[in-house]
mmCIF file of C-alpha atoms and ligand atoms in Angstrom:
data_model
loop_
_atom_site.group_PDB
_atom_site.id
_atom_site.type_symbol
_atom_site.label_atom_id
_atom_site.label_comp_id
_atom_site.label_asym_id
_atom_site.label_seq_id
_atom_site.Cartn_x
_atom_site.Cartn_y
_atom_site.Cartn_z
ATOM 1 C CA UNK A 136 56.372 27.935 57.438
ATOM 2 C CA UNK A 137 52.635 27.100 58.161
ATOM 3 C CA UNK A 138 52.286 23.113 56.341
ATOM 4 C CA UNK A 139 48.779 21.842 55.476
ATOM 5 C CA UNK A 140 47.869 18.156 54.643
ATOM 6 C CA UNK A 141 47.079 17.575 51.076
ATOM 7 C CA UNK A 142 43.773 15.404 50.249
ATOM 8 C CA UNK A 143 45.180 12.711 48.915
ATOM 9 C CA UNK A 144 45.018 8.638 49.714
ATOM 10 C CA UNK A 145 47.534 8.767 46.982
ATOM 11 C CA UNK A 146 50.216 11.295 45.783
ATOM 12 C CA UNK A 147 48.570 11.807 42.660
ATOM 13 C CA UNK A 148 47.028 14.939 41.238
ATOM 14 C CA UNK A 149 45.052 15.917 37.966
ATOM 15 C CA UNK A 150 46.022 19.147 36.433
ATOM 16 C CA UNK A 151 43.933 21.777 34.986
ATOM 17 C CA UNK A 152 42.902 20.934 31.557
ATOM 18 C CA UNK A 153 40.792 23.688 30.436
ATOM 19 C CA UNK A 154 38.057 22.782 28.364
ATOM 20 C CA UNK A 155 38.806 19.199 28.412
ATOM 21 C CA UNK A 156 38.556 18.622 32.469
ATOM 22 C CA UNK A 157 35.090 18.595 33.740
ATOM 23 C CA UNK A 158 33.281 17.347 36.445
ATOM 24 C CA UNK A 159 33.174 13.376 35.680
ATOM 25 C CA UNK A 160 36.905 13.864 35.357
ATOM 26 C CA UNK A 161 37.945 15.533 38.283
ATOM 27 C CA UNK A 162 35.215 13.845 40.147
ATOM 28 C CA UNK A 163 36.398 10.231 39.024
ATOM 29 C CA UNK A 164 39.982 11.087 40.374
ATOM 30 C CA UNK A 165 39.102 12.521 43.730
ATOM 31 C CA UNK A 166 36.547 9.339 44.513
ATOM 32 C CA UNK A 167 39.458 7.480 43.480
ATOM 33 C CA UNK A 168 41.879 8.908 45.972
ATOM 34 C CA UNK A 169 43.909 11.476 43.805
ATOM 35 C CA UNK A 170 42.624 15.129 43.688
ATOM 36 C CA UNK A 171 41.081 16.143 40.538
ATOM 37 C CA UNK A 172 40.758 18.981 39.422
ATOM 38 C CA UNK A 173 38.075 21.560 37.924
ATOM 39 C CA UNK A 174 39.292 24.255 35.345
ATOM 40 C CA UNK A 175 37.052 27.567 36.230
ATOM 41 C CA UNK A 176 37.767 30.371 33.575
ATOM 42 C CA UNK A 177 35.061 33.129 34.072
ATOM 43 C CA UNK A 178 32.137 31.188 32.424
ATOM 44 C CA UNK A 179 28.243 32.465 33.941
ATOM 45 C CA UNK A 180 27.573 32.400 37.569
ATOM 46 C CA UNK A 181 24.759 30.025 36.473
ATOM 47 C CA UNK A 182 27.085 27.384 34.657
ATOM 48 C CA UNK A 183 29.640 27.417 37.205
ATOM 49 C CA UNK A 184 26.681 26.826 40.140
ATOM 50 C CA UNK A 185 25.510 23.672 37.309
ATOM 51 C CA UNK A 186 29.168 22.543 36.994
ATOM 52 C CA UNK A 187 29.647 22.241 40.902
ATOM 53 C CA UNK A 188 26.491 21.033 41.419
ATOM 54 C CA UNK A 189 27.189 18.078 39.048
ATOM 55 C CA UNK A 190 30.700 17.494 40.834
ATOM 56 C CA UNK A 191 29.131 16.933 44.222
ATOM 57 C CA UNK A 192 26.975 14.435 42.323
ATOM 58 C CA UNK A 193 30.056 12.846 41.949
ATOM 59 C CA UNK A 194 32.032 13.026 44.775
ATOM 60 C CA UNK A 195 31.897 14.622 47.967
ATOM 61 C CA UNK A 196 35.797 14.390 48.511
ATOM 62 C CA UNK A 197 37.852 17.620 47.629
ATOM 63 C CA UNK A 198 38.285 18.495 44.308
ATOM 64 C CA UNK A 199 40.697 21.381 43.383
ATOM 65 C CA UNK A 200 39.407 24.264 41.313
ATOM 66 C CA UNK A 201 41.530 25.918 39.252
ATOM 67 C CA UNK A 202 40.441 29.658 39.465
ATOM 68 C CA UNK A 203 42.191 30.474 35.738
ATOM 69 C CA UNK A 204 40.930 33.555 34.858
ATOM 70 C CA UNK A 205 42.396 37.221 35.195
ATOM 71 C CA UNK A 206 39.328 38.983 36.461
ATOM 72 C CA UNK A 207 36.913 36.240 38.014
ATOM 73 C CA UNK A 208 33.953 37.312 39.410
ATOM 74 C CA UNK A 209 33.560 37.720 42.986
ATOM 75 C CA UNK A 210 30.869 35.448 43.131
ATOM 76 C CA UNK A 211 32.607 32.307 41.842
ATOM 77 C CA UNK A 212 34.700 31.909 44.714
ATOM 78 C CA UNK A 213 32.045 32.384 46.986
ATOM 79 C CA UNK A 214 29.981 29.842 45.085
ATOM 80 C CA UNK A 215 32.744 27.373 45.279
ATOM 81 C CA UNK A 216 32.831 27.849 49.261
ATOM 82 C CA UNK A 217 28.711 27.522 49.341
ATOM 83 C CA UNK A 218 29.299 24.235 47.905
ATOM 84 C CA UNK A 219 31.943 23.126 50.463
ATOM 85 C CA UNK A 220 35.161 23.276 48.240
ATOM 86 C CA UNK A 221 38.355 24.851 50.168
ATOM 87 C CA UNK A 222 40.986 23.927 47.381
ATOM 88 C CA UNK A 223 41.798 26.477 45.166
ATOM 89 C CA UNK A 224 44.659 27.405 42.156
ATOM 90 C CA UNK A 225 45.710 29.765 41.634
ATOM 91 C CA UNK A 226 48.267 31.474 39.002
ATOM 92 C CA UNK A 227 50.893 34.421 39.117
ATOM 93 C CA UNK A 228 48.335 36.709 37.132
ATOM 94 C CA UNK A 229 45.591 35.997 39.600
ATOM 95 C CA UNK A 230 47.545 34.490 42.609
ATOM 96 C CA UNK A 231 48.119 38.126 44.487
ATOM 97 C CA UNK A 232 44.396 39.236 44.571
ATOM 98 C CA UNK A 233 42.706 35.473 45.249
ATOM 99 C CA UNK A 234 44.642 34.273 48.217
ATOM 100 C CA UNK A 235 43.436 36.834 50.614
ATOM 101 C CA UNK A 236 39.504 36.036 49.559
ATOM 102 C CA UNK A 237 40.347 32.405 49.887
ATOM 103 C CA UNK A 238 41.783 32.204 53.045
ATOM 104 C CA UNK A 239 38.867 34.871 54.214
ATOM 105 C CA UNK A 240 36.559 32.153 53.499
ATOM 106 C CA UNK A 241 38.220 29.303 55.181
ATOM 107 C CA UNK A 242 40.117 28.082 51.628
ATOM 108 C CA UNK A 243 43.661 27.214 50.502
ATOM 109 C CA UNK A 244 46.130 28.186 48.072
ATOM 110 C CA UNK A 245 47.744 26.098 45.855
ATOM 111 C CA UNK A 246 49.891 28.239 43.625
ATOM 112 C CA UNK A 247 51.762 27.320 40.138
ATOM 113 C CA UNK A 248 54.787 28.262 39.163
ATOM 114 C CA UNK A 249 57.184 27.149 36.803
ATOM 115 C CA UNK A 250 60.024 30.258 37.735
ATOM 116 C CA UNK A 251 62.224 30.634 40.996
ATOM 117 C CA UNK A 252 60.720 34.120 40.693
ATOM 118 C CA UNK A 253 57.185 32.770 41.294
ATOM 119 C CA UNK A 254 58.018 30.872 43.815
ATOM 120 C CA UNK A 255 59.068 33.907 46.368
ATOM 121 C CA UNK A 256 56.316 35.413 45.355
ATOM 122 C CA UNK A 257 54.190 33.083 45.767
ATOM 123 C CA UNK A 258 55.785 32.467 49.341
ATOM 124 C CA UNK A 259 55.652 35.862 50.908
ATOM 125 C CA UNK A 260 52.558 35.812 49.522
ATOM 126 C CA UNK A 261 51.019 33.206 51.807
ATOM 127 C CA UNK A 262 50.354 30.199 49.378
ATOM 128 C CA UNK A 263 49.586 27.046 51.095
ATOM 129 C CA UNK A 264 51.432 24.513 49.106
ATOM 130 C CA UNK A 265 52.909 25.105 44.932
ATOM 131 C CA UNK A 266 52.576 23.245 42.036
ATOM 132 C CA UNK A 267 55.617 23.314 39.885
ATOM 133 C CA UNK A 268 55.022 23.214 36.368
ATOM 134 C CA UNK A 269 58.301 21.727 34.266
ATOM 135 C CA UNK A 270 58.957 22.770 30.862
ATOM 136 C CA UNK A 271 58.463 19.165 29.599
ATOM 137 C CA UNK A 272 54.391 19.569 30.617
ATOM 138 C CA UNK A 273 51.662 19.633 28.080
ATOM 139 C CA UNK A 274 49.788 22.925 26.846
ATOM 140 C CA UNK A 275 50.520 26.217 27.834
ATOM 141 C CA UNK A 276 53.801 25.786 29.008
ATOM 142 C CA UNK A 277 54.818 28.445 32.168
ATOM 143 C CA UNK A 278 58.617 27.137 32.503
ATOM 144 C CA UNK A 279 62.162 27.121 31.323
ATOM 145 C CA UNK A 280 63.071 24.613 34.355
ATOM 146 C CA UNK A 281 63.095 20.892 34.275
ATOM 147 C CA UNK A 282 61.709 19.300 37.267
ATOM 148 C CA UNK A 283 65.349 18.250 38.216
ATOM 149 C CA UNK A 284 66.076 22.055 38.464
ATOM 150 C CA UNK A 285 62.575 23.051 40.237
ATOM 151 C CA UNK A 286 62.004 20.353 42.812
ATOM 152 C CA UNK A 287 65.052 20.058 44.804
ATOM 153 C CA UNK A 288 65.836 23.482 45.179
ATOM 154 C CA UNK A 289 61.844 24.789 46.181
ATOM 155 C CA UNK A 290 62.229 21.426 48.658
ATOM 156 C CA UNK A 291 65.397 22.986 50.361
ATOM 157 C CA UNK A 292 63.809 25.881 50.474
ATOM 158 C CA UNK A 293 60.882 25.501 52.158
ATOM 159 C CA UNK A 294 61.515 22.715 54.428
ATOM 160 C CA UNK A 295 60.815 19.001 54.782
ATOM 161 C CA UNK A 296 56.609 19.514 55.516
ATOM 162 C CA UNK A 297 55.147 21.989 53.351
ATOM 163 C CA UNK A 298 53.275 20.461 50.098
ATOM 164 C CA UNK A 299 55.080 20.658 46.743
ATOM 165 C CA UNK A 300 53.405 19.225 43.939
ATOM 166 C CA UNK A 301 55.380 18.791 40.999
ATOM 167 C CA UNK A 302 54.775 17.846 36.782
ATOM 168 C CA UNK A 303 54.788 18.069 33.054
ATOM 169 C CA UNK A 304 55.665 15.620 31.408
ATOM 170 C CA UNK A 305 54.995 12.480 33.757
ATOM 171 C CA UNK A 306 53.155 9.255 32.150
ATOM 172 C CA UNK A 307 54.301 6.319 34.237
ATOM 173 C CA UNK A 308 54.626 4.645 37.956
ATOM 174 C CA UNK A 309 58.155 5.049 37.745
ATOM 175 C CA UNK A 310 58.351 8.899 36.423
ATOM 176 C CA UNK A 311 55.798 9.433 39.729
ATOM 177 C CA UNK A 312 58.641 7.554 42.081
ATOM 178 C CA UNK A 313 61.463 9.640 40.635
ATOM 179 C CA UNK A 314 59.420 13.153 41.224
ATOM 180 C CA UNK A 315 58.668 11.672 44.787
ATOM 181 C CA UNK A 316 62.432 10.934 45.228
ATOM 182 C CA UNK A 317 63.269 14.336 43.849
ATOM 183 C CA UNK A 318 61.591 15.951 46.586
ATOM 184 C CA UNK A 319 58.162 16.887 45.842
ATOM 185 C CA UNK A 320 54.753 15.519 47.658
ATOM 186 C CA UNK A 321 52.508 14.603 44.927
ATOM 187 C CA UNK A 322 52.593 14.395 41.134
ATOM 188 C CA UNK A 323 50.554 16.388 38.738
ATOM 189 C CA UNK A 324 49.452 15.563 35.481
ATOM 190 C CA UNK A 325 47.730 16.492 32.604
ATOM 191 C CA UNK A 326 48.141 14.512 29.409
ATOM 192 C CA UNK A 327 47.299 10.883 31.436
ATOM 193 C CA UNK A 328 44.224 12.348 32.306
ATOM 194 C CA UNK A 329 43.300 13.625 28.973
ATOM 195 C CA UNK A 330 44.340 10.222 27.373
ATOM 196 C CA UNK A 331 40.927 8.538 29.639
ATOM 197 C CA UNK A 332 37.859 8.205 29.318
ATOM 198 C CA UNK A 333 36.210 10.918 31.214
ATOM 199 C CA UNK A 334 38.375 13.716 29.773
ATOM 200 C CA UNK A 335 35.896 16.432 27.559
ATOM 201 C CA UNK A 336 37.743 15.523 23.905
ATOM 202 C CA UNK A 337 36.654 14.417 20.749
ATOM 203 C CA UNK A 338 37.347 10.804 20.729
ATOM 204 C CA UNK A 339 39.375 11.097 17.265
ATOM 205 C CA UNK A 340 41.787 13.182 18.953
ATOM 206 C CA UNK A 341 42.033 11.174 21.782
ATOM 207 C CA UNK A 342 43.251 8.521 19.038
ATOM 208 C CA UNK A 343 45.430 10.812 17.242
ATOM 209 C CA UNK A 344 47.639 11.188 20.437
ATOM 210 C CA UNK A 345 47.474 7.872 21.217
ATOM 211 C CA UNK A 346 48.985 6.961 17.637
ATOM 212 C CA UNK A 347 51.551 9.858 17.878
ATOM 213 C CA UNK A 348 54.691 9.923 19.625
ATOM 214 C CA UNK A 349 56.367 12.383 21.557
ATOM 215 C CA UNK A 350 58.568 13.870 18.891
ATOM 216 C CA UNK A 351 55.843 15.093 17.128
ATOM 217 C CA UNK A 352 54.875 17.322 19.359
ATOM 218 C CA UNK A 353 56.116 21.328 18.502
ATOM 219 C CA UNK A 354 55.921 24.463 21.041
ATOM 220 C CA UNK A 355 53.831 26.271 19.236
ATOM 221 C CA UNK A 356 54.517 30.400 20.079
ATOM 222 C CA UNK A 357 52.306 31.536 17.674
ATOM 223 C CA UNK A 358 49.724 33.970 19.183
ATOM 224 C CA UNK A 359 46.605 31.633 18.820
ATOM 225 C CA UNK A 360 44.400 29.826 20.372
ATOM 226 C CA UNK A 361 42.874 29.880 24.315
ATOM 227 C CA UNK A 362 46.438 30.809 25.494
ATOM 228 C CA UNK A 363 48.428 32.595 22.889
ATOM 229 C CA UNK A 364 50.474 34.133 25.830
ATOM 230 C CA UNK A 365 52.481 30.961 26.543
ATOM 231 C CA UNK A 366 53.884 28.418 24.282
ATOM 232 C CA UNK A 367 51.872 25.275 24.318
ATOM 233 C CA UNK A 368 53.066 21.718 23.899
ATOM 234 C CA UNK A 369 50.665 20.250 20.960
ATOM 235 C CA UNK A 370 50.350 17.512 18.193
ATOM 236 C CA UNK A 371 51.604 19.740 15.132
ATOM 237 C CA UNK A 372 51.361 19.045 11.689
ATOM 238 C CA UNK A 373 50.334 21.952 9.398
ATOM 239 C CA UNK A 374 46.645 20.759 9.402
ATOM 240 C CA UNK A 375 46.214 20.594 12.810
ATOM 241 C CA UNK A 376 44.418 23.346 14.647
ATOM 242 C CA UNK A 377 45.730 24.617 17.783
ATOM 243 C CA UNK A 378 43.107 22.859 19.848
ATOM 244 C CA UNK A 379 43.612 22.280 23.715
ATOM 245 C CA UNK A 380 42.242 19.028 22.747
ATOM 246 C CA UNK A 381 45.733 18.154 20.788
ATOM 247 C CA UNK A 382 47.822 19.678 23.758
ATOM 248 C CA UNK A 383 50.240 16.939 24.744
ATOM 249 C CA UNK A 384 53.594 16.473 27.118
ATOM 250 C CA UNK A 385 56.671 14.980 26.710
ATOM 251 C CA UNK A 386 55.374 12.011 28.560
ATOM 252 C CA UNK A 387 53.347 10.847 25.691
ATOM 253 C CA UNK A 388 55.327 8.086 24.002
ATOM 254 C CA UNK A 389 54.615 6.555 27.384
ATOM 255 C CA UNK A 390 50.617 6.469 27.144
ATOM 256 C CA UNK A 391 49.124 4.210 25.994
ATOM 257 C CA UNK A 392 45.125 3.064 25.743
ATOM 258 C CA UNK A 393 41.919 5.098 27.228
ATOM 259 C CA UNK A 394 41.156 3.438 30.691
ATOM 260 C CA UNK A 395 38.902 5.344 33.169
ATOM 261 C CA UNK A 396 41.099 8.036 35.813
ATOM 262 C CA UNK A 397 40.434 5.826 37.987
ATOM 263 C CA UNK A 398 42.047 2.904 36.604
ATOM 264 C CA UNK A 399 44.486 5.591 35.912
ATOM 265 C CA UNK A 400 45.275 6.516 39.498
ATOM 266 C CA UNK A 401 44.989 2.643 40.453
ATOM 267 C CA UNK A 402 47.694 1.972 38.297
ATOM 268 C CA UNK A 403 49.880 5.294 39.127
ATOM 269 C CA UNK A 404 49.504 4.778 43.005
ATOM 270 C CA UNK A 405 49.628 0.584 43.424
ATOM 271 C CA UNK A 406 51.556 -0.032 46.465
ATOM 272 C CA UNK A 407 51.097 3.865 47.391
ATOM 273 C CA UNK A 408 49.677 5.987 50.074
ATOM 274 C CA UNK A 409 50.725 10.003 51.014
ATOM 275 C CA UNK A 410 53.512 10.959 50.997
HETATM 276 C C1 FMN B 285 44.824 19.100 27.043
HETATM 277 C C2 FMN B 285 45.443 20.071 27.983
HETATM 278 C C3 FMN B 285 44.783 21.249 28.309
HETATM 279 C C4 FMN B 285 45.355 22.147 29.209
HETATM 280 N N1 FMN B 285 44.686 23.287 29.519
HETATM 281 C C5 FMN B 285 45.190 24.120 30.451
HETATM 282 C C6 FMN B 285 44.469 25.283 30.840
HETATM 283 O O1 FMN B 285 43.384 25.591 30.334
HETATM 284 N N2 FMN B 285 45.014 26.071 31.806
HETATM 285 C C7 FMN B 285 46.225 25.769 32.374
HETATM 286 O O2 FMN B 285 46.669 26.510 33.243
HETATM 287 N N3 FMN B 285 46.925 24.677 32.037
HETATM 288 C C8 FMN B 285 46.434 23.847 31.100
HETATM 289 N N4 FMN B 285 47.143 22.735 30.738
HETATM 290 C C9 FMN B 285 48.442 22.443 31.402
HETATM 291 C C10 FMN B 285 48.232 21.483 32.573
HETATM 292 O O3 FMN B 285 47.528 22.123 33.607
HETATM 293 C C11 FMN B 285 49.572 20.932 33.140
HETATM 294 O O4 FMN B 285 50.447 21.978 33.440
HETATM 295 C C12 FMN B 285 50.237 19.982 32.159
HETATM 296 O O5 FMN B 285 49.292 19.144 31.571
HETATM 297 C C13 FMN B 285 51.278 19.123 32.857
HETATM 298 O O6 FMN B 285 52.038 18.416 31.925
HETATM 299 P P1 FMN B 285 51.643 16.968 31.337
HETATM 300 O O7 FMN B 285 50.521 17.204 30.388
HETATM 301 O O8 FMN B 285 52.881 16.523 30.641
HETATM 302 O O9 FMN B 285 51.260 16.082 32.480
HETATM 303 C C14 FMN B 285 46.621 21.848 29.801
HETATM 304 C C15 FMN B 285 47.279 20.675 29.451
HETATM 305 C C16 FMN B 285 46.722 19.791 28.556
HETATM 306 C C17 FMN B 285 47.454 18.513 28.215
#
């Protein structure tokens, strides 16, 4: 199986947040040796050209873009290559007709999955490295596995080089060492990097996580909100909306204060380089 190098300094990777990524986000974590990530869901060709622009203001390091909607238009991906970005993810929904466009233009996969399903497809599909999603991550949750289930078994199958990157519900240094040990390449998260500075959220919901613990947190499979497919992981109380700004993993008890992502990765990685 072909094996590509991941961009990292440091095994650690920002997931998609939706609405609450943006480009001082996944910027911050790239220039800080992780790879950040950009959520792209079918907004103007004019906004996405703005929002890429304002990344490279940032950094000039790669940046992964997560290509999240259905139907995008042809012209986003091609935008994305005009400004020199090659890392792409990609999603079972979307996966099958983006990988052949990416790798036309000179990009890479990076496929999510959270079944064992997903992963063949994703496979014989010609993805260049997955991203396992556990059913302990935050938001729209796309597995019944834990990553003790997921890792080992996609590492034995696809060999000792090619990248796996593995998360939901990791918080801490030592939550990044046992997913490392389990198999995969890098880590991925999502609610560490909401619970910064740079993450797009109201600051008073920011706080409300911060305050809440992780048994407070509900699947909520009501068919709401950006996602209503999937279940998503949130703060729920009966007067809470189902905001992606409330989305939380099972990591949360764990977080604690707003530093930057880059004091974030600092911490994650000290004594760290790729795996
Ligand atoms: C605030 C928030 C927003 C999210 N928005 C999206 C999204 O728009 N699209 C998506 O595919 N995943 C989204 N996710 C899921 C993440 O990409 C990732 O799978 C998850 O955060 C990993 O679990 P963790 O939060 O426990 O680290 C979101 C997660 C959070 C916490």
């Amino acid at each position: 199986m072909r094996s590509i190098r991941l961009p990292l300094s440091t095994p650690i990777v920002q997931a998609p947040l939706g609405v609450c990524d943006g480009p001082w986000l996944a910027g911050t974590v790239s220039r800080a040796g992780g790879l950040g990530t950009l959520t792209l869901s079918a907004p103007s060709l004019e906004a996405t050209r703005v929002r890429l622009a304002r990344l490279r203001g940032y950094t000039t390091r790669p940046v992964l873009l997560a290509l999240t909607a259905e139907w995008e238009k042809e012209r986003v991906l091609e935008l994305c290559l005009e400004h020199g970005f090659r890392h792409f993810q990609v999603f079972w929904w979307n996966g099958m007709r983006q990988v052949r466009r990416i790798h036309a233009g000179g990009g890479l996969a990076l496929w999510q999955v959270g079944t064992f399903d997903q992963v063949d497809e994703a496979l014989s599909q010609g993805a260049d490295a997955l991203i396992l999603q556990s059913t302990q991550a935050g938001g729209p949750v796309r597995s019944s596995h834990t990553l003790e289930e997921l890792v080992p078994r996609v590492r034995a199958l696809v060999g000792a080089e090619f990248p796996v990157i593995a998360g939901g519900g990791l918080a801490t240094k030592e939550d990044i060492k046992r997913t490392l040990e389990l198999g995969a390449s890098a880590a991925f998260l999502g609610t560490r990097f909401l619970l910064t500075r740079e993450a797009n959220a109201p600051l008073v919901h920011k706080h409300r996580l911060l305050q809440a613990q992780t048994q407070q947190l509900t699947l909520d499979t009501r068919l709401v909100g950006q996602w209503p497919c999937s279940p998503r992981r949130r703060l729920g109380t009966a007067t809470l909306p189902d905001v992606p700004s409330l989305y939380a993993g099972a990591g949360l008890s764990q977080i604690h204060g707003l530093p930057s992502a880059a004091e974030v990765v600092r911490r994650l990685s000290a004594g760290r380089t790729q795996a």
